Short mmCIF file of C-alpha atoms in Angstrom, two decimals:
data_model
loop_
_atom_site.label_atom_id
_atom_site.label_comp_id
_atom_site.label_asym_id
_atom_site.label_seq_id
_atom_site.Cartn_x
_atom_site.Cartn_y
_atom_site.Cartn_z
CA UNK A 1 35.81 -0.52 11.36
CA UNK A 2 33.58 -3.28 9.98
CA UNK A 3 34.34 -6.99 9.80
CA UNK A 4 32.26 -9.14 7.49
CA UNK A 5 31.51 -12.63 8.68
CA UNK A 6 29.23 -15.42 7.49
CA UNK A 7 27.19 -17.69 9.73
CA UNK A 8 28.35 -21.12 10.85
CA UNK A 9 31.63 -19.67 12.10
CA UNK A 10 32.22 -19.63 15.82
CA UNK A 11 34.99 -17.03 15.92
CA UNK A 12 33.66 -13.52 16.65
CA UNK A 13 35.74 -10.36 16.62
CA UNK A 14 35.86 -8.78 20.08
CA UNK A 15 36.00 -5.09 20.93
CA UNK A 16 39.59 -3.88 21.24
CA UNK A 17 38.54 -1.34 23.82
CA UNK A 18 35.43 0.43 25.07
CA UNK A 19 35.58 3.02 22.29
CA UNK A 20 35.97 0.62 19.37
CA UNK A 21 32.71 -0.87 18.07
CA UNK A 22 32.77 -3.75 15.58
CA UNK A 23 29.64 -4.56 13.56
CA UNK A 24 29.27 -7.89 11.86
CA UNK A 25 27.01 -9.15 9.12
CA UNK A 26 26.30 -12.87 9.37
CA UNK A 27 24.52 -14.85 6.68
CA UNK A 28 22.92 -18.27 7.17
CA UNK A 29 24.69 -21.30 5.75
CA UNK A 30 25.30 -24.95 6.46
CA UNK A 31 27.10 -25.75 9.69
CA UNK A 32 30.73 -26.61 9.08
CA UNK A 33 33.36 -28.13 11.30
CA UNK A 34 34.69 -25.83 14.00
CA UNK A 35 37.86 -23.92 13.01
CA UNK A 36 39.74 -25.03 16.15
CA UNK A 37 39.00 -28.66 15.37
CA UNK A 38 40.22 -28.19 11.80
CA UNK A 39 43.47 -26.61 13.02
CA UNK A 40 43.95 -29.40 15.56
CA UNK A 41 43.58 -32.03 12.86
CA UNK A 42 46.16 -30.31 10.69
CA UNK A 43 48.59 -30.05 13.59
CA UNK A 44 48.20 -33.76 14.32
CA UNK A 45 48.87 -34.56 10.66
CA UNK A 46 51.97 -32.35 10.67
CA UNK A 47 53.27 -34.04 13.83
CA UNK A 48 52.68 -37.47 12.30
CA UNK A 49 54.71 -36.47 9.25
CA UNK A 50 57.49 -35.14 11.51
CA UNK A 51 57.59 -38.27 13.67
CA UNK A 52 57.50 -40.56 10.63
CA UNK A 53 60.43 -38.70 9.05
CA UNK A 54 62.45 -38.83 12.28
CA UNK A 55 61.88 -42.59 12.66
CA UNK A 56 62.89 -43.22 9.04
CA UNK A 57 66.15 -41.34 9.61
CA UNK A 58 66.79 -43.07 12.93
CA UNK A 59 66.27 -46.58 11.52
CA UNK A 60 68.77 -45.71 8.76
CA UNK A 61 71.07 -43.76 11.08
CA UNK A 62 74.16 -45.61 9.84
CA UNK A 63 73.73 -43.89 6.48
CA UNK A 64 73.94 -40.39 8.01
CA UNK A 65 76.87 -38.39 9.35
CA UNK A 66 76.76 -35.76 12.07
CA UNK A 67 79.55 -33.20 11.72
CA UNK A 68 79.72 -32.76 15.49
CA UNK A 69 80.32 -36.34 16.66
CA UNK A 70 79.90 -38.48 13.58
CA UNK A 71 76.95 -40.56 14.87
CA UNK A 72 73.20 -39.94 14.70
CA UNK A 73 71.00 -40.73 17.68
CA UNK A 74 67.22 -40.34 18.13
CA UNK A 75 67.50 -36.63 19.06
CA UNK A 76 69.64 -36.02 15.99
CA UNK A 77 67.03 -37.82 13.89
CA UNK A 78 64.25 -35.50 15.12
CA UNK A 79 66.54 -32.50 14.63
CA UNK A 80 67.29 -33.55 11.06
CA UNK A 81 63.60 -34.17 10.37
CA UNK A 82 62.68 -30.73 11.71
CA UNK A 83 65.23 -28.73 9.70
CA UNK A 84 64.57 -30.85 6.60
CA UNK A 85 60.76 -30.58 6.59
CA UNK A 86 60.93 -26.85 7.31
CA UNK A 87 63.40 -26.49 4.36
CA UNK A 88 65.96 -24.89 6.69
CA UNK A 89 68.71 -27.41 5.91
CA UNK A 90 71.75 -26.41 7.99
CA UNK A 91 73.85 -29.22 6.48
CA UNK A 92 75.36 -30.38 9.78
CA UNK A 93 73.68 -33.80 9.37
CA UNK A 94 73.85 -35.27 5.85
CA UNK A 95 73.03 -38.61 4.22
CA UNK A 96 76.21 -40.36 3.13
CA UNK A 97 75.14 -43.82 1.98
CA UNK A 98 73.33 -44.53 -1.27
CA UNK A 99 70.36 -46.03 0.58
CA UNK A 100 69.99 -42.94 2.79
CA UNK A 101 70.10 -40.67 -0.23
CA UNK A 102 67.57 -42.84 -2.07
CA UNK A 103 65.24 -42.71 0.94
CA UNK A 104 65.60 -38.91 0.96
CA UNK A 105 64.59 -38.79 -2.68
CA UNK A 106 61.69 -41.23 -2.57
CA UNK A 107 60.25 -40.77 0.94
CA UNK A 108 61.58 -37.76 2.84
CA UNK A 109 61.15 -35.30 -0.03
CA UNK A 110 57.46 -36.20 -0.54
CA UNK A 111 56.99 -35.94 3.23
CA UNK A 112 58.57 -32.49 3.11
CA UNK A 113 56.11 -31.45 0.41
CA UNK A 114 53.20 -32.89 2.40
CA UNK A 115 54.36 -31.04 5.52
CA UNK A 116 54.45 -27.73 3.64
CA UNK A 117 51.03 -28.39 2.09
CA UNK A 118 49.54 -28.95 5.54
CA UNK A 119 50.98 -25.74 6.98
CA UNK A 120 50.67 -23.46 3.97
CA UNK A 121 47.34 -24.96 2.94
CA UNK A 122 45.74 -23.77 6.17
CA UNK A 123 46.67 -20.17 5.39
CA UNK A 124 45.55 -20.45 1.78
CA UNK A 125 42.25 -21.96 2.84
CA UNK A 126 41.59 -19.08 5.24
CA UNK A 127 42.35 -16.51 2.53
CA UNK A 128 40.19 -18.35 0.00
CA UNK A 129 37.34 -18.63 2.48
CA UNK A 130 37.48 -14.93 3.28
CA UNK A 131 37.42 -14.03 -0.40
CA UNK A 132 34.51 -16.36 -1.07
CA UNK A 133 32.54 -15.03 1.90
CA UNK A 134 33.20 -11.42 0.91
CA UNK A 135 31.92 -12.20 -2.58
CA UNK A 136 28.86 -13.95 -1.17
CA UNK A 137 28.11 -11.01 1.13
CA UNK A 138 28.32 -8.52 -1.74
CA UNK A 139 26.03 -10.75 -3.77
CA UNK A 140 23.57 -10.88 -0.88
CA UNK A 141 23.53 -7.11 -0.54
CA UNK A 142 22.98 -6.58 -4.26
CA UNK A 143 20.03 -9.00 -4.35
CA UNK A 144 18.34 -7.92 -1.12
CA UNK A 145 15.13 -5.98 -1.82
CA UNK A 146 11.79 -5.53 -0.06
CA UNK A 147 12.96 -7.57 2.92
CA UNK A 148 11.97 -7.50 6.59
CA UNK A 149 14.30 -6.10 9.25
CA UNK A 150 13.72 -7.35 12.79
CA UNK A 151 15.34 -5.33 15.55
CA UNK A 152 15.62 -7.52 18.64
CA UNK A 153 15.40 -11.30 18.49
CA UNK A 154 14.01 -12.03 21.92
CA UNK A 155 10.65 -13.67 22.59
CA UNK A 156 8.70 -10.89 20.86
CA UNK A 157 10.99 -10.62 17.84
CA UNK A 158 11.23 -14.38 17.33
CA UNK A 159 7.45 -14.80 17.58
CA UNK A 160 6.88 -11.95 15.12
CA UNK A 161 9.27 -13.48 12.58
CA UNK A 162 7.73 -16.94 12.94
CA UNK A 163 4.26 -15.46 12.40
CA UNK A 164 5.30 -13.60 9.26
CA UNK A 165 7.21 -16.56 7.86
CA UNK A 166 4.20 -18.80 8.50
CA UNK A 167 2.26 -16.69 5.98
CA UNK A 168 4.75 -17.11 3.15
CA UNK A 169 7.75 -14.86 3.84
CA UNK A 170 11.05 -16.54 2.97
CA UNK A 171 13.68 -16.77 5.69
CA UNK A 172 16.20 -15.37 3.21
CA UNK A 173 14.18 -12.15 3.25
CA UNK A 174 14.60 -11.58 7.00
CA UNK A 175 17.51 -9.69 8.58
CA UNK A 176 17.86 -9.73 12.37
CA UNK A 177 19.63 -6.88 14.17
CA UNK A 178 20.70 -7.43 17.76
CA UNK A 179 23.66 -6.27 19.92
CA UNK A 180 24.23 -9.78 21.32
CA UNK A 181 26.48 -12.12 19.27
CA UNK A 182 24.81 -15.14 20.84
CA UNK A 183 21.36 -13.96 19.80
CA UNK A 184 22.52 -13.34 16.24
CA UNK A 185 24.16 -16.78 16.18
CA UNK A 186 20.81 -18.26 17.19
CA UNK A 187 19.09 -16.31 14.40
CA UNK A 188 21.56 -17.45 11.74
CA UNK A 189 21.21 -21.02 12.98
CA UNK A 190 17.47 -20.70 12.24
CA UNK A 191 18.23 -19.54 8.69
CA UNK A 192 18.04 -15.75 9.04
CA UNK A 193 20.74 -13.24 8.18
CA UNK A 194 21.99 -11.24 11.16
CA UNK A 195 23.77 -8.02 12.01
CA UNK A 196 25.54 -7.60 15.35
CA UNK A 197 25.30 -4.03 16.59
CA UNK A 198 23.26 -1.25 18.21
CA UNK A 199 20.20 -0.60 16.03
CA UNK A 200 19.97 3.00 17.23
CA UNK A 201 23.03 3.72 15.07
CA UNK A 202 22.37 4.45 11.41
CA UNK A 203 25.51 2.63 10.24
CA UNK A 204 24.27 -0.59 11.84
CA UNK A 205 20.86 -0.31 10.18
CA UNK A 206 22.55 0.41 6.86
CA UNK A 207 24.42 -2.88 7.27
CA UNK A 208 21.00 -4.52 7.42
CA UNK A 209 20.06 -2.67 4.20
CA UNK A 210 17.17 -1.02 6.05
CA UNK A 211 16.91 1.66 3.36
CA UNK A 212 15.73 -1.06 0.94
CA UNK A 213 13.44 -2.85 3.40
CA UNK A 214 9.70 -3.18 2.95
CA UNK A 215 8.84 -3.58 6.62
CA UNK A 216 10.63 -3.12 9.93
CA UNK A 217 9.72 -4.88 13.16
CA UNK A 218 11.01 -3.25 16.35
CA UNK A 219 10.96 -5.62 19.33
CA UNK A 220 13.56 -4.21 21.69
CA UNK A 221 13.63 -4.75 25.44
CA UNK A 222 13.39 -1.03 26.33
CA UNK A 223 10.83 1.51 25.16
CA UNK A 224 13.36 4.33 24.86
CA UNK A 225 15.50 2.15 22.61
CA UNK A 226 12.47 1.41 20.45
CA UNK A 227 11.83 5.14 20.03
CA UNK A 228 15.41 5.82 18.90
CA UNK A 229 15.34 2.87 16.51
CA UNK A 230 12.07 4.07 15.00
CA UNK A 231 13.45 7.59 14.51
CA UNK A 232 16.62 6.28 12.86
CA UNK A 233 14.80 3.74 10.68
CA UNK A 234 12.24 6.27 9.49
CA UNK A 235 15.00 8.70 8.60
CA UNK A 236 16.70 6.05 6.47
CA UNK A 237 13.54 4.66 4.89
CA UNK A 238 10.51 6.91 4.39
CA UNK A 239 8.33 4.29 2.74
CA UNK A 240 8.82 1.20 4.91
CA UNK A 241 6.08 -0.05 7.19
CA UNK A 242 7.34 0.13 10.78
CA UNK A 243 5.68 -1.88 13.52
CA UNK A 244 6.96 -1.56 17.08
CA UNK A 245 6.25 -3.11 20.46
CA UNK A 246 6.34 -1.20 23.76
CA UNK A 247 5.94 -2.29 27.35
CA UNK A 248 4.14 0.79 28.64
CA UNK A 249 1.00 2.07 26.91
CA UNK A 250 1.90 5.69 27.64
CA UNK A 251 4.93 5.35 25.30
CA UNK A 252 2.82 4.30 22.31
CA UNK A 253 2.00 7.87 21.12
CA UNK A 254 5.69 8.78 21.32
CA UNK A 255 6.59 5.83 19.11
CA UNK A 256 3.97 6.83 16.56
CA UNK A 257 5.38 10.34 16.52
CA UNK A 258 8.81 8.80 15.94
CA UNK A 259 7.64 7.18 12.72
CA UNK A 260 6.01 3.87 13.67
CA UNK A 261 2.92 2.97 11.66
CA UNK A 262 1.58 0.59 14.28
CA UNK A 263 2.43 0.16 17.97
CA UNK A 264 1.60 -2.89 20.02
CA UNK A 265 1.53 -2.63 23.80
CA UNK A 266 2.76 -6.05 24.87
CA UNK A 267 1.92 -5.76 28.57
CA UNK A 268 -1.67 -4.56 28.10
CA UNK A 269 -2.31 -7.05 25.28
CA UNK A 270 -1.21 -9.92 27.47
CA UNK A 271 -3.31 -8.55 30.32
CA UNK A 272 -6.43 -8.31 28.16
CA UNK A 273 -5.93 -11.90 26.98
CA UNK A 274 -5.59 -13.03 30.58
CA UNK A 275 -8.75 -11.19 31.58
CA UNK A 276 -10.67 -12.62 28.63
CA UNK A 277 -9.52 -16.14 29.51
CA UNK A 278 -10.79 -15.67 33.06
CA UNK A 279 -14.19 -14.42 31.92
CA UNK A 280 -14.53 -16.94 29.10
CA UNK A 281 -11.95 -19.72 28.75
CA UNK A 282 -13.41 -20.71 25.39
CA UNK A 283 -13.08 -17.16 24.05
CA UNK A 284 -9.51 -17.06 25.34
CA UNK A 285 -8.74 -20.27 23.47
CA UNK A 286 -10.17 -18.82 20.27
CA UNK A 287 -8.08 -15.65 20.63
CA UNK A 288 -4.94 -17.68 21.30
CA UNK A 289 -5.68 -19.74 18.19
CA UNK A 290 -6.01 -16.55 16.15
CA UNK A 291 -2.72 -15.25 17.49
CA UNK A 292 -0.81 -18.41 16.53
CA UNK A 293 -0.38 -18.05 12.80
CA UNK A 294 -0.38 -21.12 10.57
CA UNK A 295 -2.57 -23.39 12.68
CA UNK A 296 -6.33 -23.49 13.17
CA UNK A 297 -8.06 -20.16 12.59
CA UNK A 298 -5.95 -17.29 11.27
CA UNK A 299 -6.55 -13.63 10.62
CA UNK A 300 -5.70 -13.02 6.95
CA UNK A 301 -5.64 -9.85 4.87
CA UNK A 302 -6.37 -10.42 1.20
CA UNK A 303 -7.46 -8.33 -1.80
CA UNK A 304 -11.01 -8.30 -3.11
CA UNK A 305 -11.38 -10.55 -6.15
CA UNK A 306 -13.32 -9.48 -9.23
CA UNK A 307 -16.21 -11.83 -8.45
CA UNK A 308 -16.74 -10.03 -5.10
CA UNK A 309 -16.90 -6.51 -6.52
CA UNK A 310 -20.34 -5.04 -5.85
CA UNK A 311 -21.18 -7.59 -3.14
CA UNK A 312 -21.97 -6.79 0.44
CA UNK A 313 -19.64 -7.87 3.23
CA UNK A 314 -22.04 -10.62 4.32
CA UNK A 315 -22.25 -12.05 0.80
CA UNK A 316 -18.61 -13.19 0.63
CA UNK A 317 -17.66 -16.78 1.39
CA UNK A 318 -15.12 -15.73 4.05
CA UNK A 319 -15.87 -14.37 7.50
CA UNK A 320 -14.98 -10.69 7.00
CA UNK A 321 -13.95 -8.73 10.10
CA UNK A 322 -12.96 -5.40 8.53
CA UNK A 323 -12.51 -3.72 5.16
CA UNK A 324 -9.37 -1.73 4.36
CA UNK A 325 -10.27 1.08 1.99
CA UNK A 326 -7.48 3.49 1.22
CA UNK A 327 -5.92 4.43 4.54
CA UNK A 328 -9.04 3.63 6.56
CA UNK A 329 -10.01 0.43 8.33
CA UNK A 330 -13.80 0.03 8.37
CA UNK A 331 -15.68 -2.49 10.47
CA UNK A 332 -17.80 -5.11 8.75
CA UNK A 333 -20.95 -3.37 10.02
CA UNK A 334 -19.85 0.15 9.14
CA UNK A 335 -22.48 1.79 6.86
CA UNK A 336 -19.67 3.45 4.86
CA UNK A 337 -18.55 0.06 3.56
CA UNK A 338 -21.56 -0.34 1.31
CA UNK A 339 -20.52 -2.70 -1.47
CA UNK A 340 -17.01 -4.02 -1.99
CA UNK A 341 -14.72 -2.22 -4.42
CA UNK A 342 -11.89 -3.66 -6.51
CA UNK A 343 -9.18 -1.77 -4.60
CA UNK A 344 -10.48 -2.84 -1.19
CA UNK A 345 -8.68 -5.36 1.01
CA UNK A 346 -10.50 -7.71 3.36
CA UNK A 347 -9.42 -8.79 6.82
CA UNK A 348 -10.96 -12.21 7.27
CA UNK A 349 -10.91 -15.15 9.66
CA UNK A 350 -10.20 -18.35 7.80
CA UNK A 351 -8.37 -21.65 7.93
CA UNK A 352 -5.20 -21.35 5.89
CA UNK A 353 -2.20 -23.51 5.12
CA UNK A 354 1.44 -22.58 5.61
CA UNK A 355 1.71 -22.04 1.85
CA UNK A 356 -0.78 -19.16 1.93
CA UNK A 357 1.02 -16.12 0.50
CA UNK A 358 0.08 -12.78 2.03
CA UNK A 359 3.31 -10.95 1.22
CA UNK A 360 3.41 -10.91 -2.61
CA UNK A 361 6.16 -9.39 -4.68
CA UNK A 362 9.09 -10.57 -2.61
CA UNK A 363 12.14 -11.54 -4.64
CA UNK A 364 13.95 -14.71 -3.58
CA UNK A 365 17.63 -14.37 -2.84
CA UNK A 366 20.21 -16.41 -4.76
CA UNK A 367 21.17 -19.64 -3.05
CA UNK A 368 24.69 -20.88 -2.65
#
């Protein structure tokens, strides 16, 4: 059973029992007032209308008749206000004077209508909001193409998304999948769409439209989970680029066999950076600068322009590190590089701005 929910809402459907799994899709939107606070305000307004009606009746109690004892006290006034505003109308207390009847026409009847609007309006608003959100979700699914799916929004996943977005990827083109509602709430608060659920399940990944994704980032906490996610994702999308992170280097070959195009060993990478910083603090600072995308020196992949065709690697204006030719990555000093070809791509070190676009062809999603 699936419940569709948009971001900004605090209410989250809970599991009815251990065997019932609920997956949610949450889209980013502006933060609205909390539902409980809205309900509390409406209840206060309804109570004010009830109290005001009771006081009006009590001040004009001489114009009313109670069939039980003939007189109307404060309790009778509240009783009359309650049955009148709720349109129950037992008829045991009735206005008898012309003034009391005129007050019922001019004041109490509008208060009755206001009371019903407050109570019924809350239900109508909920139904309208659900319909609008369902329509918005269907619209989002229809427009989503060539997006990025991020499985796991911990430190690794968040850093990966920030790096990709710093190079031009729109936040509307990122879908976060995580089993924790709090983590997904944090992702939607940052402007990303989110899916609550276990990414090893194909139905959860389908909720993230993984079959239409261009690239998939797997940043789970456990290596075995990453392997299962990679297998499932590759089965659903044969053409997507899958990049995964593992803790143990011995699990990297298994992930590649599971369908990952690139595997990053987080523990060994951090260890190598630590060792480099010990041997050469300056070199460590340069590497850290390269890792942080969008500031200082960045590693950028770009296509060869027509003016560079036929040039050598050293003749370009950028500092070229490698040349991507077909499915091979050749070093700048590799003799096979020769001269640059039009279909080559260059991996360079350069200073870039946040507006630098390295992910072309991405369609923007419709805004609300």
